[in-house]
Coordinates of C-alpha atoms and ligand atoms in Angstrom, one line a residue:
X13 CA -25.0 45.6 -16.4
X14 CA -25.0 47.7 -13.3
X15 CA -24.0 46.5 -9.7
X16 CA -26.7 47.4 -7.0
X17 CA -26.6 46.8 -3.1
X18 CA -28.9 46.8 -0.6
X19 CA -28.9 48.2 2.5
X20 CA -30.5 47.0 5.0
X21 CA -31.7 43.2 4.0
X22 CA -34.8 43.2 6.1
X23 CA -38.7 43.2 4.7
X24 CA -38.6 45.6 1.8
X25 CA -34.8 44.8 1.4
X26 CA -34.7 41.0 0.5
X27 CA -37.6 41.8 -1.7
X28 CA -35.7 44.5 -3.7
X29 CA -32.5 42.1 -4.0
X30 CA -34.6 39.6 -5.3
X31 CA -36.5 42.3 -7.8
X32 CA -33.3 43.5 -8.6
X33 CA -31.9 40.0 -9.3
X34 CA -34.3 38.9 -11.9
X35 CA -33.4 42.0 -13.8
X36 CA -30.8 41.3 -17.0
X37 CA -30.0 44.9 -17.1
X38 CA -28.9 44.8 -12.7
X39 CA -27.3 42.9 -10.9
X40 CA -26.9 42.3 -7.0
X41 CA -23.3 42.8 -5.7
X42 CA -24.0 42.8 -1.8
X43 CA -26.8 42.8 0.5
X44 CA -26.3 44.1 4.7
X45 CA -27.2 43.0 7.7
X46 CA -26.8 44.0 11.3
X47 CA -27.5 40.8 13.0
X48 CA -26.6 36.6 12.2
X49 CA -30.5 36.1 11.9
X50 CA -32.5 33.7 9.7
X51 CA -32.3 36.5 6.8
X52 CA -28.7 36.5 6.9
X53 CA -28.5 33.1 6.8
X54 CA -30.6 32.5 4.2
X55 CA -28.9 35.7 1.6
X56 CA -25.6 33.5 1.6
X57 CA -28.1 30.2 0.5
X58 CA -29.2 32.3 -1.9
X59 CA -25.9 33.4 -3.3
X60 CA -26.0 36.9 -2.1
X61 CA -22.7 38.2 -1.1
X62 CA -23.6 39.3 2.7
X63 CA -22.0 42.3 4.4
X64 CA -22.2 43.6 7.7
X65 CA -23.3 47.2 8.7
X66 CA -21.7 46.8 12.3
X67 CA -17.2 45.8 11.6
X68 CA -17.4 44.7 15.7
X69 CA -19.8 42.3 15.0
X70 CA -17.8 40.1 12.6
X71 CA -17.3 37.3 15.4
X72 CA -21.2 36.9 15.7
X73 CA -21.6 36.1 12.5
X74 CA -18.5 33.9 12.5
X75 CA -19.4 31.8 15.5
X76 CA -23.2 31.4 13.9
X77 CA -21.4 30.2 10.5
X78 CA -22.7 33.0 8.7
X79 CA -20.2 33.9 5.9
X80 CA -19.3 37.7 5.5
X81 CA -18.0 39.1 2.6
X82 CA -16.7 42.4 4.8
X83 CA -18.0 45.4 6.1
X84 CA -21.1 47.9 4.0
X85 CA -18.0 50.2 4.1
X86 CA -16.4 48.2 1.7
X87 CA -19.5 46.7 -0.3
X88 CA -20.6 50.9 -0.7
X89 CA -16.9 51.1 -2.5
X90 CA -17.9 48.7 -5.1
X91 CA -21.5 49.8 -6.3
X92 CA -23.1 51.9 -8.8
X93 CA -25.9 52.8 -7.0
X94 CA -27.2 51.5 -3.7
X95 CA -30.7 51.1 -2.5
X96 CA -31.2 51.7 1.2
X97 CA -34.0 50.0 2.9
X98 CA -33.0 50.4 6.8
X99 CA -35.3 51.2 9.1
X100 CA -36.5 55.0 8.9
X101 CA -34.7 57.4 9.7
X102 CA -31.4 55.4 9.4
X103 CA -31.8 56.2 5.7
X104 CA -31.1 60.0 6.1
X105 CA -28.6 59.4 8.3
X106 CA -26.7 57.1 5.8
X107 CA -27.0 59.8 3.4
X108 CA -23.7 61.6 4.2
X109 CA -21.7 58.6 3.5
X110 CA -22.9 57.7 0.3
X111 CA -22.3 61.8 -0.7
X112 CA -19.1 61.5 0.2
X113 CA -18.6 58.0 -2.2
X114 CA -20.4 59.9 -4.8
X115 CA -22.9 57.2 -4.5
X116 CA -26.4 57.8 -6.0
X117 CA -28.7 56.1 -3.4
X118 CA -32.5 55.2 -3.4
X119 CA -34.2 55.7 0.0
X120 CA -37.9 54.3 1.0
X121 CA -40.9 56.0 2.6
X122 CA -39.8 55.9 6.3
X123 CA -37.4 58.9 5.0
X124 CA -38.9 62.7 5.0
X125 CA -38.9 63.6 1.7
X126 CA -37.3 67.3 3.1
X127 CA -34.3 64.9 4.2
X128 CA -33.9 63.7 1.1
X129 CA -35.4 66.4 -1.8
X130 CA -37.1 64.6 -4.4
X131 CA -40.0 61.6 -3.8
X132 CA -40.7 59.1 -6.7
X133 CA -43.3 57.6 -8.2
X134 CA -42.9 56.0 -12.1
X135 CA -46.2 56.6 -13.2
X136 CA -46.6 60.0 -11.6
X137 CA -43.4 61.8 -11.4
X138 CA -40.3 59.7 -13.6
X139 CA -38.8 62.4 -15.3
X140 CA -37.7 64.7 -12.3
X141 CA -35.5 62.2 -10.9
X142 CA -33.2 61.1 -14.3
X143 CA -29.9 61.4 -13.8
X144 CA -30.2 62.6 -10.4
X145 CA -28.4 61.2 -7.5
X146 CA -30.7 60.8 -4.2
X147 CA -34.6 60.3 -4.5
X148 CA -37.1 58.3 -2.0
X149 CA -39.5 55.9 -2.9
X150 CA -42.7 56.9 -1.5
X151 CA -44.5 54.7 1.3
X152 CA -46.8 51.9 0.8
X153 CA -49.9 53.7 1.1
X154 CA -49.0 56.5 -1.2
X155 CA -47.9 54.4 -3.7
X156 CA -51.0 52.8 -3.1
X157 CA -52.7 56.2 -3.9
X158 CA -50.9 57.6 -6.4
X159 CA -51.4 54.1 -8.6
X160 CA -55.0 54.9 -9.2
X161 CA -55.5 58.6 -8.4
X162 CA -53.1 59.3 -11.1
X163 CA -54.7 57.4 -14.0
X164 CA -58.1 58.9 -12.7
X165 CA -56.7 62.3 -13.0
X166 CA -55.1 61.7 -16.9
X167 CA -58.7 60.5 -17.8
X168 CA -60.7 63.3 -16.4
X169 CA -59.5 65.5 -13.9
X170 CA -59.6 65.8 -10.0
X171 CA -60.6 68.3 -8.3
X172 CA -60.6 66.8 -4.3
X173 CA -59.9 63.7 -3.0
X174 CA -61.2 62.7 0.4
X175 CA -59.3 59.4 1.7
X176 CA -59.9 57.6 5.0
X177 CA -56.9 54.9 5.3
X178 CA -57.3 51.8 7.0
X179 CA -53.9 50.6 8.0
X180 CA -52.5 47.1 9.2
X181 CA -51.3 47.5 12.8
X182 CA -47.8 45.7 11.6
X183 CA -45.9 43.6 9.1
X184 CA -46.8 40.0 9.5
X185 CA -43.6 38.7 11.3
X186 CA -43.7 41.7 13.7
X187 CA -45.2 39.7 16.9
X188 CA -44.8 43.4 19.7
X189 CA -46.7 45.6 17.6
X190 CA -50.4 46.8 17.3
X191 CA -53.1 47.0 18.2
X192 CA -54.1 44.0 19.4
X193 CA -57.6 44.6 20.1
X194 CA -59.0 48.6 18.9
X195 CA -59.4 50.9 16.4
X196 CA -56.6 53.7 16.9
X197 CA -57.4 56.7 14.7
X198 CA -53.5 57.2 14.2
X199 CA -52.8 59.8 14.1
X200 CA -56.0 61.2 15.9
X201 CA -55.3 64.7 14.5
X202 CA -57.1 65.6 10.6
X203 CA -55.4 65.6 7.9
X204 CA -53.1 62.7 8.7
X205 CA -49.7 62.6 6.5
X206 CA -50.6 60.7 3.6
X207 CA -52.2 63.5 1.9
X208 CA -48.9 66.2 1.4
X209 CA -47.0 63.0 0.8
X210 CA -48.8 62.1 -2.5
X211 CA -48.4 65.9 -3.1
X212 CA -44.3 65.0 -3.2
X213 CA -45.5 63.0 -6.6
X214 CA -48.6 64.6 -7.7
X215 CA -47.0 68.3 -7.3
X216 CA -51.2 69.8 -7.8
X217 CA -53.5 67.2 -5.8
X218 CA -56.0 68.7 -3.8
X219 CA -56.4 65.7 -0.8
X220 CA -57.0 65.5 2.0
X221 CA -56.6 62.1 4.2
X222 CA -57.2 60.4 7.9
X223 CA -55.8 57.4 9.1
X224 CA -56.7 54.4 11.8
X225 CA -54.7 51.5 12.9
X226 CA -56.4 48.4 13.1
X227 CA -55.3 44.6 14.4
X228 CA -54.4 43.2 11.4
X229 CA -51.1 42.5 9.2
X230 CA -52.3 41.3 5.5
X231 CA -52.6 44.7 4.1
X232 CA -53.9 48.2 4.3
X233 CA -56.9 49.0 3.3
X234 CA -58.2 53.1 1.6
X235 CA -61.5 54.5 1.1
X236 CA -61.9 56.8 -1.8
X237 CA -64.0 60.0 -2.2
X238 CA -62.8 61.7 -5.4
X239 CA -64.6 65.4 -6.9
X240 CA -64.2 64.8 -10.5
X241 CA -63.3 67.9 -12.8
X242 CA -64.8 66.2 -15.8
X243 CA -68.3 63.9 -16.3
X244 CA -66.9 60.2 -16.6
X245 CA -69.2 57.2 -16.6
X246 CA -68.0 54.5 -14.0
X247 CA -67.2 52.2 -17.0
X248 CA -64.7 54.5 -18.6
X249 CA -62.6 54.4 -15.0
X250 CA -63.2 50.8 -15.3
X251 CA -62.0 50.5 -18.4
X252 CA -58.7 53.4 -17.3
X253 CA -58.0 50.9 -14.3
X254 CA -58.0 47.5 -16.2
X255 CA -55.3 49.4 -18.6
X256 CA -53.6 50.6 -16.4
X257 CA -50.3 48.6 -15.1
X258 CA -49.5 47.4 -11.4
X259 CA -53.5 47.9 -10.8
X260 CA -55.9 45.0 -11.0
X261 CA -59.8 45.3 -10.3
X262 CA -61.1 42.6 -8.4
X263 CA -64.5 41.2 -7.9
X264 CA -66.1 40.4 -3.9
X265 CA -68.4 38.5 -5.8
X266 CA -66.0 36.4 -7.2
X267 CA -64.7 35.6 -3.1
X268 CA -62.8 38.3 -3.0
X269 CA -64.1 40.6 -0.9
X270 CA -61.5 41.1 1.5
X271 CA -57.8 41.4 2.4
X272 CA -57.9 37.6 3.6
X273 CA -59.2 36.9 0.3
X274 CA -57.2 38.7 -1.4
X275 CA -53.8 37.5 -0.2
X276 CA -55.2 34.0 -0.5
X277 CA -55.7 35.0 -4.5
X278 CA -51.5 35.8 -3.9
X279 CA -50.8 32.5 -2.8
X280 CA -52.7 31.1 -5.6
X281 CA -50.5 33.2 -7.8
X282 CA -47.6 31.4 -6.6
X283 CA -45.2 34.2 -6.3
X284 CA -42.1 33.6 -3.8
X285 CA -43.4 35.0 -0.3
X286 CA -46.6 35.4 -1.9
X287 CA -46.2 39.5 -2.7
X288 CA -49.3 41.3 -4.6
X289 CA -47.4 43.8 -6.5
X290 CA -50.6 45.4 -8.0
X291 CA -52.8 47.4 -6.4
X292 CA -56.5 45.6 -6.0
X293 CA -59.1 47.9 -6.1
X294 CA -62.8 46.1 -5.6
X295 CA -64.8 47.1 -8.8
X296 CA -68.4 46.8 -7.1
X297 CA -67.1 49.5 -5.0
X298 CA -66.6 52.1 -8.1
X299 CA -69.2 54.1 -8.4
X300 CA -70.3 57.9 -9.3
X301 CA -72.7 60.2 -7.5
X302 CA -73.2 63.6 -7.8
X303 CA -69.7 64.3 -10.0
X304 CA -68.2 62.2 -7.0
X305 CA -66.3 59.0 -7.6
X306 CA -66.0 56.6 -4.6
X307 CA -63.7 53.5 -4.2
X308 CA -62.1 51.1 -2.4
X309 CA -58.9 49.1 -2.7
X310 CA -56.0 48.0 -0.6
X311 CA -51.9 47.8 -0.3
X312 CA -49.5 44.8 0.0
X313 CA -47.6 46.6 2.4
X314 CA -44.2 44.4 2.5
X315 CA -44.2 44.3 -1.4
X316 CA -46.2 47.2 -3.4
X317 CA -43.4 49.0 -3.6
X318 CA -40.6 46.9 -5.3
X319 CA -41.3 47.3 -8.4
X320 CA -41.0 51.2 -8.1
X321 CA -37.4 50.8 -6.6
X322 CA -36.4 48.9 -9.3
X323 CA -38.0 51.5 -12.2
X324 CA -36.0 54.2 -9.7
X325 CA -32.6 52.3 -9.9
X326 CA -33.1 53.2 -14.3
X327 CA -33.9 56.2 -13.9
X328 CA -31.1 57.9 -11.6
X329 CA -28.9 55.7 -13.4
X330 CA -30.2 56.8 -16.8
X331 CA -30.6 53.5 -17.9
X332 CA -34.1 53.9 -19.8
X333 CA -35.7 57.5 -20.3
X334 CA -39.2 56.7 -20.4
X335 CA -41.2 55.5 -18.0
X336 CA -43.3 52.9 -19.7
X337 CA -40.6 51.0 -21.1
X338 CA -39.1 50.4 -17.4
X339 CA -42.1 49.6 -16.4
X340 CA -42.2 46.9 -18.8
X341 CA -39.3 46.0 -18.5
X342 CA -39.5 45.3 -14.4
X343 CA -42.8 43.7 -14.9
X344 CA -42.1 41.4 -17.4
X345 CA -39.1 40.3 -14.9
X346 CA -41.0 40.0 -11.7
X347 CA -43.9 38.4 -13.4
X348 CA -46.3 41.3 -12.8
X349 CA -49.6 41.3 -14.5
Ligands
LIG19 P1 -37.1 46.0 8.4 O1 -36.9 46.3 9.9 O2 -37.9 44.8 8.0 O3 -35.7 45.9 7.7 C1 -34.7 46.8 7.9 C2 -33.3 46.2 7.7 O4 -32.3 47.1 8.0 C3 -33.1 45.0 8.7 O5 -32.4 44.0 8.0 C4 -32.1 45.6 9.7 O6 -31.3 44.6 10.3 C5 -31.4 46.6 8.9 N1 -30.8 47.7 9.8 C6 -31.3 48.1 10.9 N2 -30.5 49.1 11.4 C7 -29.5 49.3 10.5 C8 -28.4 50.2 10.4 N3 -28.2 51.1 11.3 N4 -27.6 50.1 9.3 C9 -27.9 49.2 8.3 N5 -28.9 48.3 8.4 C10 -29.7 48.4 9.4 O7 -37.7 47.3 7.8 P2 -38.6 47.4 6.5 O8 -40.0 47.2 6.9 O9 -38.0 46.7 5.4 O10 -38.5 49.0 6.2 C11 -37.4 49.6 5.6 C12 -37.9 50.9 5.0 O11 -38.9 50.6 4.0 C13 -38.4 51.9 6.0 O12 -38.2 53.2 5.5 C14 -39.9 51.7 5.9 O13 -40.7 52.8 6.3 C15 -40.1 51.4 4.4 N6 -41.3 50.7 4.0 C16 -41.7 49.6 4.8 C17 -42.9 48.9 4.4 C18 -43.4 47.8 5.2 O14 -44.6 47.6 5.3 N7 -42.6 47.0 5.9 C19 -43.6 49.3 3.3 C20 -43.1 50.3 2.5 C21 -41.9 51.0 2.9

């Protein structure tokens, strides 16, 4: 049994505690917070030992009645491995401390992958990061990405991908961000970013991507236009996508044709905050024209990537050395279909 923290208990953090937790190979020792919020609160209900990331502001979370179980100086001492889920940019910043601990650490997609030196992905890229002490967890969207480009590519080769990514203006709880009312083209410069990120898992993708904001929270939403290297029919990437885990097809004629829909289907799941760990990909949308394979699915933002941190925690720890069998083994635990 290994001891994990988390760093940084916010909207990717409290999910990877709880990801963590229903693990029977991990096991939670400490989760941080900055501030005696609602999400501290509720981590000591829960039975998470709660440390603080600021030692002066011990008497806040006194006077609120928030137990502390000391400072993220002293829950670092204690750990294995920690998983850092501040906001970005703290992340890199961290990463000096938890060198000089000796720490292995797991960072998330706000970091640049130059500050950290190795990305992640299980599917695409497991092997590079066993045994080794720092990687990053790609973002939502290219874990979005690299979930079905990669089985496309093992099936019949790509040659380009074209993506145009439709992306939620901000988290749901997240009441001072945007846009409220537009269509940002963010950034307004082509490529956007996305595209030599999924190259820090998928070394040899050709892609290229742009990116708009729009006023919504649910989920993100990409539009595919892969150049295949190989003649598929559309039923044998059917067929690759409905075997292939953390990726469900979905049907707008069933009443799922869109995000709204789609996170509705997540309630009806009954998960706990309602997380879609799987990628949904619309299966009227697949289709193939001129040796070109177009698409359309979307991202669960707060939660796609959980799953991944958890497969990352085995892997720098050497805990399992293929890929599969983690992924099995975190599925099974979180309930993922
Ligand atoms: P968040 O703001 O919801 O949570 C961050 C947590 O870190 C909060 O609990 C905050 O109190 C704490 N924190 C802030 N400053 C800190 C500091 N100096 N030291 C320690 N803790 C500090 O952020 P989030 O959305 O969970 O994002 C965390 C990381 O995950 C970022 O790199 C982000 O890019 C990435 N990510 C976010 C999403 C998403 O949609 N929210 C999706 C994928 C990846």
């Amino acid at each position: 049994m290994k001891s994990v923290v988390v760093n940084g208990y916010g909207t990717i953090g409290k999910r990877v505690a709880d990801a963590v937790s229903a693990q029977d190979d991990l096991k939670i020792i400490g989760v941080s917070k900055t501030k005696p919020d609602f999400e501290a609160r509720m981590a000591v209900e829960k039975g998470y030992d709660l440390y603080i990331s600021f030692p002066e502001r011990e008497k806040l979370f006194h006077d609120a009645g928030i137990e502390i179980s000391g400072t993220v100086d002293e829950m670092l001492e204690k750990a294995d491995i920690v998983v850092d889920c501040t906001p970005g940019g703290v992340g890199a910043k961290n990463l000096a401390q938890y060198k000089d601990l000796g720490l292995k650490a797991i960072f998330q997609g706000g970091e640049k992958h130059e500050d950290i030196g190795l990305s992640f992905n299980a599917f695409a890229n497991y092997s590079d990061s066993f045994g080794q002490d720092y990687v990053r967890v790609v973002s939502c969207n290219t874990t979005g990405l690299t979930r079905t480009l990669k089985p496309i590519n093992d099936l019949c080769g790509i040659k380009k991908v074209r993506a145009v990514m439709v992306r939620r203006g901000g988290d749901p709880h997240q009441i001072n961000v945007g846009p409220l009312n537009s269509i940002v083209p963010n950034p307004p410069t082509v490529p956007s970013h996305h595209g030599p990120d999924l190259q820090t898992v998928m070394y040899d993708i050709n892609i290229n991507t742009v990116a708009l904001l729009v006023p919504t929270t649910l989920m993100h939403q990409h539009n595919l236009m892969v150049e295949l290297e190989n003649q598929v029919e559309v039923e044998e990437i059917i067929k690759k996508l409905e075997d292939t885990s953390r990726v469900m097809l979905v049907k707008a004629n069933e009443g799922l044709g869109s995000t709204a829909e789609i996170m509705e289907y997540a309630k009806e799941l009954g998960r706990s905050r309602n997380d879609l760990f799987e990628i949904p990909v619309w299966q009227e949308s697949l289709n193939i024209t001129e040796g070109e394979l177009y698409y359309m699915q979307a991202v669960h933002q707060e939660s796609n990537v959980v799953p991944e941190n958890v497969d990352a925690i085995r892997a720098l720890l050497e805990m399992e050395e293929d890929p599969e069998k983690t992924v099995q083994k975190t599925n099974k635990a979180m309930g993922i279909l």
